[in-house]
Tab-separated table of C-alpha atoms and ligand atoms in Angstrom:
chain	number	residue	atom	x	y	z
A	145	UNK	CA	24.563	-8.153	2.663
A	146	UNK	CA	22.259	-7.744	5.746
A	147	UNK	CA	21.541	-3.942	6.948
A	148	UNK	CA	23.901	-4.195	9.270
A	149	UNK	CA	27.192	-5.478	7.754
A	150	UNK	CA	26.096	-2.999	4.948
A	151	UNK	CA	25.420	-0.260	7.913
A	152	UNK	CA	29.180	-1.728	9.565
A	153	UNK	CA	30.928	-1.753	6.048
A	154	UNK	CA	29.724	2.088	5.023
A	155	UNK	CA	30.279	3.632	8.224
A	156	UNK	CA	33.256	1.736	9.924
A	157	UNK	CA	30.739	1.897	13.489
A	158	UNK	CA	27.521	-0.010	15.044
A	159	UNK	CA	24.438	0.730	14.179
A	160	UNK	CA	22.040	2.082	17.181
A	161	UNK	CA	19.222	-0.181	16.003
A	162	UNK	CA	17.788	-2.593	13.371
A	163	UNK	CA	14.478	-1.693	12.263
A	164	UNK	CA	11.745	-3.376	9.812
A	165	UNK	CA	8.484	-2.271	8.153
A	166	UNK	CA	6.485	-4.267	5.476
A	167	UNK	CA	4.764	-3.797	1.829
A	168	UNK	CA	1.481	-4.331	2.264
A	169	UNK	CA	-1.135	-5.765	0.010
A	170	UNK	CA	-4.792	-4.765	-0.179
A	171	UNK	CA	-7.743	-7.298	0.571
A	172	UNK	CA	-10.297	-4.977	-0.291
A	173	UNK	CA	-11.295	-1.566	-0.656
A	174	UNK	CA	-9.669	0.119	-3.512
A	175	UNK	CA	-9.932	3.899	-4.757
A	176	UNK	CA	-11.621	4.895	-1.651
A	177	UNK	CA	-9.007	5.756	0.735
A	178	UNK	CA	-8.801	9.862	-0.584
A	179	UNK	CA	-12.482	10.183	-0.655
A	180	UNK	CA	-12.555	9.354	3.265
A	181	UNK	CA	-13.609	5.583	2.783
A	182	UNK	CA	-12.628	1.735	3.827
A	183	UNK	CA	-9.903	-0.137	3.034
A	184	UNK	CA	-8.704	-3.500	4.372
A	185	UNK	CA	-5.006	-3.971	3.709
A	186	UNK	CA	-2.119	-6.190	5.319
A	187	UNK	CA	1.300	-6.232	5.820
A	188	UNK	CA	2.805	-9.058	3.688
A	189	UNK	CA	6.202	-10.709	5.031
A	190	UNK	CA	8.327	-9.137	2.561
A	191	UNK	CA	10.162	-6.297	4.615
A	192	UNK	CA	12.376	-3.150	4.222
A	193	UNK	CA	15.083	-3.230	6.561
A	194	UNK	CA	17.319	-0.400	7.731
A	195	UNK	CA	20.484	-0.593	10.339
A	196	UNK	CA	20.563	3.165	11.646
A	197	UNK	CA	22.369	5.777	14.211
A	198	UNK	CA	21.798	8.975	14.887
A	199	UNK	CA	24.991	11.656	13.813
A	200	UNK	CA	25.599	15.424	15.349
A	201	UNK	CA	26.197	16.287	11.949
A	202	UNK	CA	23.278	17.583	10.666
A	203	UNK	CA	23.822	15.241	7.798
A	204	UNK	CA	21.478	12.328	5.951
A	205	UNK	CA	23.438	9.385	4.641
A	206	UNK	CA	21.972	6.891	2.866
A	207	UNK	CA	23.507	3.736	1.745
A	208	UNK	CA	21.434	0.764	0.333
A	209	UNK	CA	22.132	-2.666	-0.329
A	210	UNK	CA	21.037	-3.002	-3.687
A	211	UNK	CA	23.771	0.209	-4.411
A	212	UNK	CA	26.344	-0.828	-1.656
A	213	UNK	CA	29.192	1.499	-3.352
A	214	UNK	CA	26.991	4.740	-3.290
A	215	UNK	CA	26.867	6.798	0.082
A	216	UNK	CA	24.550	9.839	-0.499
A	217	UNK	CA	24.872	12.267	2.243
A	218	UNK	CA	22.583	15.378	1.902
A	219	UNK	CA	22.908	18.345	4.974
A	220	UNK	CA	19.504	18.366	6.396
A	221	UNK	CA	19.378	22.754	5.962
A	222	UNK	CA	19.457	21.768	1.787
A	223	UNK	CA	16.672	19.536	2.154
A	224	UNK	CA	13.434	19.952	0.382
A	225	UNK	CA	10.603	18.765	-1.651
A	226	UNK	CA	11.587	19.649	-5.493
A	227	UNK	CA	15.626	19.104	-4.073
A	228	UNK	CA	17.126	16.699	-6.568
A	229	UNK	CA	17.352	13.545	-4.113
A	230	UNK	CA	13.870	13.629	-4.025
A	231	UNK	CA	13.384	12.016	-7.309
A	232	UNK	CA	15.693	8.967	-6.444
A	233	UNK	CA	15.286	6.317	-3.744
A	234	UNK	CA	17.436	8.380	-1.612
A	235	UNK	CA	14.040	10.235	-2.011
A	236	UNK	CA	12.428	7.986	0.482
A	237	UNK	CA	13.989	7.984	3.333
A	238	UNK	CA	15.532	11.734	3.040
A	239	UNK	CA	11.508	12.747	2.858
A	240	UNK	CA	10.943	10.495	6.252
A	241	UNK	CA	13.234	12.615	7.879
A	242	UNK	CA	12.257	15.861	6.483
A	243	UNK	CA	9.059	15.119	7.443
A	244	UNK	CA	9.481	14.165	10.912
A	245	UNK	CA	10.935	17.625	10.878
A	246	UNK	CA	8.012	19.161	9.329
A	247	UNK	CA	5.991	18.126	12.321
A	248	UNK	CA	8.353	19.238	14.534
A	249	UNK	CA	10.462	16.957	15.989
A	250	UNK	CA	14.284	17.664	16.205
A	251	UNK	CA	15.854	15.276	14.219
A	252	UNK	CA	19.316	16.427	13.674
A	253	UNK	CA	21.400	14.077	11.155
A	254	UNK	CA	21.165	9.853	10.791
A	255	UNK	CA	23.082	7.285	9.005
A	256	UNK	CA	21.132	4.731	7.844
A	257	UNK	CA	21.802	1.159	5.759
A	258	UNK	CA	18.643	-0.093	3.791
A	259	UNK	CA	17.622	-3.521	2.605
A	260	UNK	CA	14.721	-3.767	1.012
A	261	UNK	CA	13.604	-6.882	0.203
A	262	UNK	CA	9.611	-5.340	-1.314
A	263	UNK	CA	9.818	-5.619	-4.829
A	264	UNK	CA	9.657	-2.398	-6.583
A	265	UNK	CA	6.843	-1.494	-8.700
A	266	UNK	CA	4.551	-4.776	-7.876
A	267	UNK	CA	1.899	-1.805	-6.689
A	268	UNK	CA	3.285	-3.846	-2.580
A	269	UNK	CA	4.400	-0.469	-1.139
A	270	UNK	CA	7.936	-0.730	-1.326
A	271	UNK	CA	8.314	2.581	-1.216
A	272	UNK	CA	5.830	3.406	2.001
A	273	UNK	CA	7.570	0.454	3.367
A	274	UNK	CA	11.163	2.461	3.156
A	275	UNK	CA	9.114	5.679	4.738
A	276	UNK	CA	8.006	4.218	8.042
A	277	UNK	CA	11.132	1.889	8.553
A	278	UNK	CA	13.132	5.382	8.297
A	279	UNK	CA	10.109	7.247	10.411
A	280	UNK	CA	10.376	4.483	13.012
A	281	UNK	CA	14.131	4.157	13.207
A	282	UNK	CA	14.777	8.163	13.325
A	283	UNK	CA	11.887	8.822	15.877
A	284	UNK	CA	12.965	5.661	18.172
A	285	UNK	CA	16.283	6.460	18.086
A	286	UNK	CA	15.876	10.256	18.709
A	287	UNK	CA	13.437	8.769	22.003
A	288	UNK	CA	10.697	10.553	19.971
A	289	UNK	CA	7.376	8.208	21.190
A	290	UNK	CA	5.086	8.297	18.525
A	291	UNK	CA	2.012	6.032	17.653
A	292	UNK	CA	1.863	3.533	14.784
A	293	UNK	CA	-0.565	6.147	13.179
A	294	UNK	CA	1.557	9.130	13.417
A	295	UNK	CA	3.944	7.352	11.467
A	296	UNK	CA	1.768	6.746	8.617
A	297	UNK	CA	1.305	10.814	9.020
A	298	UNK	CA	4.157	11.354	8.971
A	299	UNK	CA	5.015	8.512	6.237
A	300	UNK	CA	1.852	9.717	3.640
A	301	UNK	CA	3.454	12.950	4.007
A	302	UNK	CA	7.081	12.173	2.869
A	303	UNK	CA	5.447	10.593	-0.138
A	304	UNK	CA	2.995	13.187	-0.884
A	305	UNK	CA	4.982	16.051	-0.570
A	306	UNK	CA	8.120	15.217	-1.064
A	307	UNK	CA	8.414	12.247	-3.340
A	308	UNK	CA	5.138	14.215	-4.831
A	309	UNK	CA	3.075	11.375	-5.224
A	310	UNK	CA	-1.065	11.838	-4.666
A	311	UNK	CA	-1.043	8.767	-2.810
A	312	UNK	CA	-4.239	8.144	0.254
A	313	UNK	CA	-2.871	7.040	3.678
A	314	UNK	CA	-3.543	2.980	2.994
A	315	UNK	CA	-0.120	1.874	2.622
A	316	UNK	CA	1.653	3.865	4.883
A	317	UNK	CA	-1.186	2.744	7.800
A	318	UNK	CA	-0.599	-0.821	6.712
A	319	UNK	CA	3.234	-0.854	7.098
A	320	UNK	CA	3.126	0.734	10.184
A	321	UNK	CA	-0.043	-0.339	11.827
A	322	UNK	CA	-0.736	-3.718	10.874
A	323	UNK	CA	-0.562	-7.282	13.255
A	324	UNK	CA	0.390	-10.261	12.626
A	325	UNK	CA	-2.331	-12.608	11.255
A	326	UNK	CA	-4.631	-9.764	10.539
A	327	UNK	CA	-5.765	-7.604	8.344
A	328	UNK	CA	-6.467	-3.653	8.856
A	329	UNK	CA	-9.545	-2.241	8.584
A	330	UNK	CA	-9.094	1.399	8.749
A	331	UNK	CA	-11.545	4.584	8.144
A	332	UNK	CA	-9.665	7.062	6.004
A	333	UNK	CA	-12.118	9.606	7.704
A	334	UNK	CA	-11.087	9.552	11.212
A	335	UNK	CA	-7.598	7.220	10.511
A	336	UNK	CA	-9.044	4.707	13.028
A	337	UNK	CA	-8.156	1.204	12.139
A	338	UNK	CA	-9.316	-2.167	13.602
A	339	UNK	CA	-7.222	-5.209	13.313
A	340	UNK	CA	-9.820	-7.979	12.358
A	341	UNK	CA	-8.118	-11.673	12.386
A	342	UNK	CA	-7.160	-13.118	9.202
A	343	UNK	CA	-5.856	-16.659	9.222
A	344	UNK	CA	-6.300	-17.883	5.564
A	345	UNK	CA	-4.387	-20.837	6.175
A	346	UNK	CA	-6.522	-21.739	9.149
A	347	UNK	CA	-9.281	-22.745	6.550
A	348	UNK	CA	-6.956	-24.773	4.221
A	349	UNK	CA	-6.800	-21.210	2.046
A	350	UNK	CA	-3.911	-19.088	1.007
A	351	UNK	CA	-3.506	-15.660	-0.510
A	352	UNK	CA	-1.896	-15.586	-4.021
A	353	UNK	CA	-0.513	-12.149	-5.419
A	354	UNK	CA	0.669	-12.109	-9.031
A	355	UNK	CA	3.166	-9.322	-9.997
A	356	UNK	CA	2.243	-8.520	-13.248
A	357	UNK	CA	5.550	-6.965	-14.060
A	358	UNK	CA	3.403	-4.209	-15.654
A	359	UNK	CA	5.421	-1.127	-14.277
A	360	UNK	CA	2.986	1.042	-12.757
A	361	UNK	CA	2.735	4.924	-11.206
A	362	UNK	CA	1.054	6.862	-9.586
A	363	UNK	CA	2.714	9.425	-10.866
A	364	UNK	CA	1.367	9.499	-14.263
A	365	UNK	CA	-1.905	11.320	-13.716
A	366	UNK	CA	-4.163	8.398	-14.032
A	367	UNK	CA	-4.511	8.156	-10.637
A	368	UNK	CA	-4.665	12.071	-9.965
A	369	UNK	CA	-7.408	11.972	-12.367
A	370	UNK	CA	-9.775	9.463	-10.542
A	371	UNK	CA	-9.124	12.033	-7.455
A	372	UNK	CA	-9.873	14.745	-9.360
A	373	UNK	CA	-13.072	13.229	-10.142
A	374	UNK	CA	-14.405	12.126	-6.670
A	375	UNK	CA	-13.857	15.600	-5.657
A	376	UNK	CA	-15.625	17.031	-8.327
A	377	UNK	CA	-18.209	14.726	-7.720
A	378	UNK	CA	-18.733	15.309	-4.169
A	379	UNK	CA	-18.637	19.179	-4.904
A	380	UNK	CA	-21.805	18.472	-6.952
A	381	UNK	CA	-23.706	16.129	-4.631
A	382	UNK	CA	-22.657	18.737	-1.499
A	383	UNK	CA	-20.977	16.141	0.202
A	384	UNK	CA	-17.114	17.146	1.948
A	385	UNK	CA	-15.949	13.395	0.895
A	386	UNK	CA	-17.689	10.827	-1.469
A	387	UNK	CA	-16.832	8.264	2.002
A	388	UNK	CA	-19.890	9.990	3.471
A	389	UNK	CA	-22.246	8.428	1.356
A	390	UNK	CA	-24.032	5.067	2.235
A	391	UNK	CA	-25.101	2.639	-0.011
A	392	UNK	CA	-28.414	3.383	0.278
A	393	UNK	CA	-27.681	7.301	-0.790
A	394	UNK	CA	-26.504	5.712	-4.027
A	395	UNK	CA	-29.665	5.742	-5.946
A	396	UNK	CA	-30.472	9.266	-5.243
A	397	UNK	CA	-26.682	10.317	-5.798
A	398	UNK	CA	-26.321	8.605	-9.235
A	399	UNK	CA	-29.851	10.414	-10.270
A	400	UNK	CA	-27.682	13.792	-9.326
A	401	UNK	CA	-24.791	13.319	-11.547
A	402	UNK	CA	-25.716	14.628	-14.853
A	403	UNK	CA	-21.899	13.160	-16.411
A	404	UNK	CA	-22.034	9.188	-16.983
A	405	UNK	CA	-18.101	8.866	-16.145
A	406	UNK	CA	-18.708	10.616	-13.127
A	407	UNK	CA	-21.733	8.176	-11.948
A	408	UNK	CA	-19.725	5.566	-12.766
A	409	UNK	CA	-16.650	6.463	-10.550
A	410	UNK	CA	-19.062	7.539	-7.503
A	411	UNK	CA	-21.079	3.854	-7.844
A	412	UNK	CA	-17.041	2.644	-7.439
A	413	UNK	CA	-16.288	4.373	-4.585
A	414	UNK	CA	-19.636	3.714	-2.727
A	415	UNK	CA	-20.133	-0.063	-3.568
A	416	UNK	CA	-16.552	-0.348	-2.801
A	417	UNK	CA	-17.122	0.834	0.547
A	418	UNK	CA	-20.129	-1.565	1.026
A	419	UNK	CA	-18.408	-4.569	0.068
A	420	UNK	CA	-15.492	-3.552	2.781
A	421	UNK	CA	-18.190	-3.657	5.571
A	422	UNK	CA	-19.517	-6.722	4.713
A	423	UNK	CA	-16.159	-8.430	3.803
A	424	UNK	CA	-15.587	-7.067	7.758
A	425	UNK	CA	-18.674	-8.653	8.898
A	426	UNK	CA	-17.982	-11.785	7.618
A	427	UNK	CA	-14.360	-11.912	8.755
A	428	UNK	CA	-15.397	-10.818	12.502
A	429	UNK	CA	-17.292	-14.132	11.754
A	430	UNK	CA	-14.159	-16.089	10.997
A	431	UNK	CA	-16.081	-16.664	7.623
A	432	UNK	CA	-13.209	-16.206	5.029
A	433	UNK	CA	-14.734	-18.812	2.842
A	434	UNK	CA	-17.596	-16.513	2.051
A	435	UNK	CA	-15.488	-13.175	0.778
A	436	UNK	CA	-14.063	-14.614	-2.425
A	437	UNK	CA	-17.898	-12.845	-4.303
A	438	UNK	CA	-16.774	-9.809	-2.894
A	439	UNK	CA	-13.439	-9.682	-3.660
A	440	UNK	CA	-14.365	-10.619	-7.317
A	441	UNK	CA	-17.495	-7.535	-7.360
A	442	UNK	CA	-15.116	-5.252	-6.194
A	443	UNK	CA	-12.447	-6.145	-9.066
A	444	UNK	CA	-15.018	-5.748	-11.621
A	445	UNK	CA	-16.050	-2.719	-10.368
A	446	UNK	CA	-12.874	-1.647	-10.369
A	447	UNK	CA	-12.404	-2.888	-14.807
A	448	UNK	CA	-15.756	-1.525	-15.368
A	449	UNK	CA	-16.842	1.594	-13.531
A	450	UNK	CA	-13.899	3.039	-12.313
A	451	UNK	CA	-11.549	1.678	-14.781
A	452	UNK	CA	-7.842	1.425	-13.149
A	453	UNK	CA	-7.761	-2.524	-14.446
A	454	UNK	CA	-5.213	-3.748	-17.274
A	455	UNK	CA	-5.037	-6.895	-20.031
A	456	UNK	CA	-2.881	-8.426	-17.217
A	457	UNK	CA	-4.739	-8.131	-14.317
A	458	UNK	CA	-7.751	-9.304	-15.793
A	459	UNK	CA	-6.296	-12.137	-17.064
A	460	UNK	CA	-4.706	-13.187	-13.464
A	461	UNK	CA	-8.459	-13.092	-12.376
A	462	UNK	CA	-10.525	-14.545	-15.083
A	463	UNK	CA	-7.733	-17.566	-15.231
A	464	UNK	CA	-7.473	-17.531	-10.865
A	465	UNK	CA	-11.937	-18.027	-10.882
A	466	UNK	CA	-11.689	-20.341	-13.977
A	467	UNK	CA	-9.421	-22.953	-11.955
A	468	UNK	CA	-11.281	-22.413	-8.645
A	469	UNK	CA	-10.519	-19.302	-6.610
A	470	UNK	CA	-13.022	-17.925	-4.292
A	471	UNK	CA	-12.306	-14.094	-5.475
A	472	UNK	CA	-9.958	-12.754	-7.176
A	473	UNK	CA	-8.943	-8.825	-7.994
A	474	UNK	CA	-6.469	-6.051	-8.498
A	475	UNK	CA	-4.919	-4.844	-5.456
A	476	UNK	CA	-3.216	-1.108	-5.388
A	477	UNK	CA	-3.450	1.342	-7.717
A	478	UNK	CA	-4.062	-0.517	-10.762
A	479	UNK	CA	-2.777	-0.282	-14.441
A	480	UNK	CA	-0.398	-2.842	-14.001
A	481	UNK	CA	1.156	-3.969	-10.501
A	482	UNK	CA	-0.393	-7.201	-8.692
A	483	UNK	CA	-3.545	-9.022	-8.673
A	484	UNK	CA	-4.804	-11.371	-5.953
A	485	UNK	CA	-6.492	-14.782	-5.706
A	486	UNK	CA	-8.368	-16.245	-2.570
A	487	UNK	CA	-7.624	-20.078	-3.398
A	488	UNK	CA	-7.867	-23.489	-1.679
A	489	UNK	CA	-4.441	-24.461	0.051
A	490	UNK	CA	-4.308	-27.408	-2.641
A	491	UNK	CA	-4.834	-25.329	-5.380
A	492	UNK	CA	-1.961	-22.961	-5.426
A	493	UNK	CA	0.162	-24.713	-7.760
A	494	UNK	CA	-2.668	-25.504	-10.282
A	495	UNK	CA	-3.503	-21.960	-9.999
A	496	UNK	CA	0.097	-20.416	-10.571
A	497	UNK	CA	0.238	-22.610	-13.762
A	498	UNK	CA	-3.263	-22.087	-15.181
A	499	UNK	CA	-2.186	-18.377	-14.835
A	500	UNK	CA	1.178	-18.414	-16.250
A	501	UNK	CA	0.406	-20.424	-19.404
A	502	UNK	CA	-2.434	-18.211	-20.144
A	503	UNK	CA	-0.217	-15.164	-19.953
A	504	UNK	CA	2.381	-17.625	-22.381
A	505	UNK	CA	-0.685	-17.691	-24.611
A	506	UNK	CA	-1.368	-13.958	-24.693
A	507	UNK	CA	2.124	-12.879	-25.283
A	508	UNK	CA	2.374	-11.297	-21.963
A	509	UNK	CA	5.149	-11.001	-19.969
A	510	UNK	CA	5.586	-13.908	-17.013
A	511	UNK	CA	3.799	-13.163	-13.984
A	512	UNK	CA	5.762	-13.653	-10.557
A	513	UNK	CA	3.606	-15.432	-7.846
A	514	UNK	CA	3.839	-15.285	-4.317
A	515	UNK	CA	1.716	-16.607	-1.352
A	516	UNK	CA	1.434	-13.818	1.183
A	517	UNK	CA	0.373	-14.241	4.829
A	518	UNK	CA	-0.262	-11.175	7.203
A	519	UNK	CA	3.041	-9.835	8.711
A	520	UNK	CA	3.504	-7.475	11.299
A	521	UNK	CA	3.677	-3.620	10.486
A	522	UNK	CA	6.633	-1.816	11.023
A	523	UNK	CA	8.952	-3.060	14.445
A	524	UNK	CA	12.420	-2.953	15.806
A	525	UNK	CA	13.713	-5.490	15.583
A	526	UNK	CA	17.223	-5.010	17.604
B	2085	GLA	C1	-2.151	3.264	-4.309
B	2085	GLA	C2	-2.112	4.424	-3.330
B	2085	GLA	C3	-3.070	4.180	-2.173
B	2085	GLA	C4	-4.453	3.823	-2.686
B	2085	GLA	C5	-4.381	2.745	-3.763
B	2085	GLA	C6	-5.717	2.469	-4.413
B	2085	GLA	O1	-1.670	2.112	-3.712
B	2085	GLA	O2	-0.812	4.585	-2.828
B	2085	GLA	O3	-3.119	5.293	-1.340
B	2085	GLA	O4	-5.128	4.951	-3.165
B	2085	GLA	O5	-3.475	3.076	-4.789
B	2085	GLA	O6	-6.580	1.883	-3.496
């Protein structure tokens, strides 16, 4: 059922408007964007979409189509982080709202229908995704103007606060800020972004993302961890954010860091930001051929120094080169969740098979494969 029969069916009205906003996956720079660094995401044409209208009731209700029989109203005065709907995926798009409150605008009560069609837990942002859809849609219909930007804000802070997850602002900035056929290259620092043109198809190439059905979260304090670290690690070099350091400050930094985990989670973080400058320099160039090295560095850098990789993800990219990728690495928070491959046009089938008989010979679960091409961030649609 679309958003709005669903929208139509649960509420007996019309919806206002149809809105859309898009998981995201992650070219390149990963584990950088909380210590103020690069990261080159895009919006992948798999889409949350949500039929709302605005209510004088001072009431939330939330009705999805993967739970059509389950209206969950909450009254917007009960609403808070730690409230019990915060811990569903009512959680979503009740902490959009509360957080468009937060910064002060007067939302007063929505009805909303969701479809989500981002899988959930492939590490492709369905859940930032559902945040700006509902940011957008309660903001446009409350003739709120707010930038693409502000509703990553806005977004990042639903999920940090209220669904309490440690996330950095990537994928809320790449579900609502992204273009069509491009990727986003955005500075945590100063949340500027540039949309650089990505046309992988326009060189006989294609993006592959395998879901490694490895359930990951960010919730498990794994991720909080490698935070915890670049902070400590920037407290000790006298640096505000580990993004300030260039590659050529590396040498001197590592000689600094008296801990070897910590040296090897600050080389990460500051090759990782290299590599997104020069993946940018060579896609301002229209040379896409020539990123696959860097995707691959950063992936190992990822196994080896900063260690977020899994059995599964490594697999996807040792058996992805093996057949003939041009890069291939973990995208999103790691420990599970998707991997990419930069591959010839020709070769996606070859490649989806290579991978999913090696994961038949390891015993892993089946991978799901998908070729992604860069969508538009979050829109109304109607
Ligand atoms: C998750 C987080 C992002 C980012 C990535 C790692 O996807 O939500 O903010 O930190 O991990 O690059």
């Amino acid at each position: 059922m679309s958003a709005a029969e669903l929208f139509r069916t649960a509420y007996s009205r019309e919806p206002d408007g149809l809105f859309s906003a898009p998981g995201r996956v992650n070219l390149i720079g990963e584990h950088t964007d909380y210590t103020g660094g690069l990261v080159m995401p895009f919006a992948i044409d798999a889409r949350a979409h949500l039929a709302a209208a605005m209510n004088r009731d001072g009431v939330i209700r939330v009705v999805s189509a993967q739970r059509p029989d389950e209206v969950i109203a909450v009254a917007l005065q009960t609403v808070h982080p730690g409230s019990s709907v915060a811990h569903g995926w009512a959680g979503y798009l009740v902490g959009a709202i509360w957080s468009l409150r937060c910064s002060g605008f007067d939302v007063r009560g929505v009805d909303v229908a969701l479809d989500s069609q981002v899988p959930v837990g492939a590490g492709l942002s369905s859940s930032a995704a559902i945040e700006c859809v509902t940011t957008l849609a309660a903001s446009a219909l409350s003739h709120i103007d707010i930038s693409p930007m502000e509703i990553a804000k806005i977004a990042q802070r639903a999920e940090n606060e209220f669904a309490g997850v440690p996330c950095g602002p990537m994928d809320q900035a790449a579900s609502a800020a992204s273009q069509e056929g491009s990727v986003l290259l955005l500075d945590t620092r100063t949340m500027t972004a540039e949309n650089i043109p990505f046309d992988p198809g326009a060189h006989a190439l294609a993006v592959l993302v395998f879901d490694t059905k490895v359930a990951h979260s960010l919730a498990d304090g794994e991720y909080g961890r490698r935070r915890a670290s670049c902070e400590r690690a920037a407290a000790i070099l006298g640096v505000k954010l580990l993004g300030e350091l260039h590659i050529d400050d590396l040498a001197h930094a590592l000689s600094e860091l008296a801990d070897p985990e910590l040296r090897r989670r600050v080389r990460h973080v500051v090759t990782e930001n290299d590599r997104v400058r020069r993946t940018a320099r060579l896609l301002r160039m229209d040379a896409i051929d020539e990123i696959g090295d860097l995707l691959t560095a950063s992936h190992y850098s990822l196994r080896d120094d900063y260690e977020v990789s899994s059995p599964e993800l490594d697999q996807v990219v040792s058996t992805a080169l093996e057949v003939g990728a041009l890069g291939a690495r973990m995208t999103g928070g790691g420990f599970g969740g998707s991997a990419i491959a930069l591959v010839q046009a020709d070769r996606i089938q070859a490649t989806i098979d290579a991978v999913a008989t090696a994961f038949v010979q390891r015993g892993f679960t089946a991978p799901v494969p998908r070729v992604v091409k860069p969508a538009q961030g979050a829109r109304r649609d109607q």
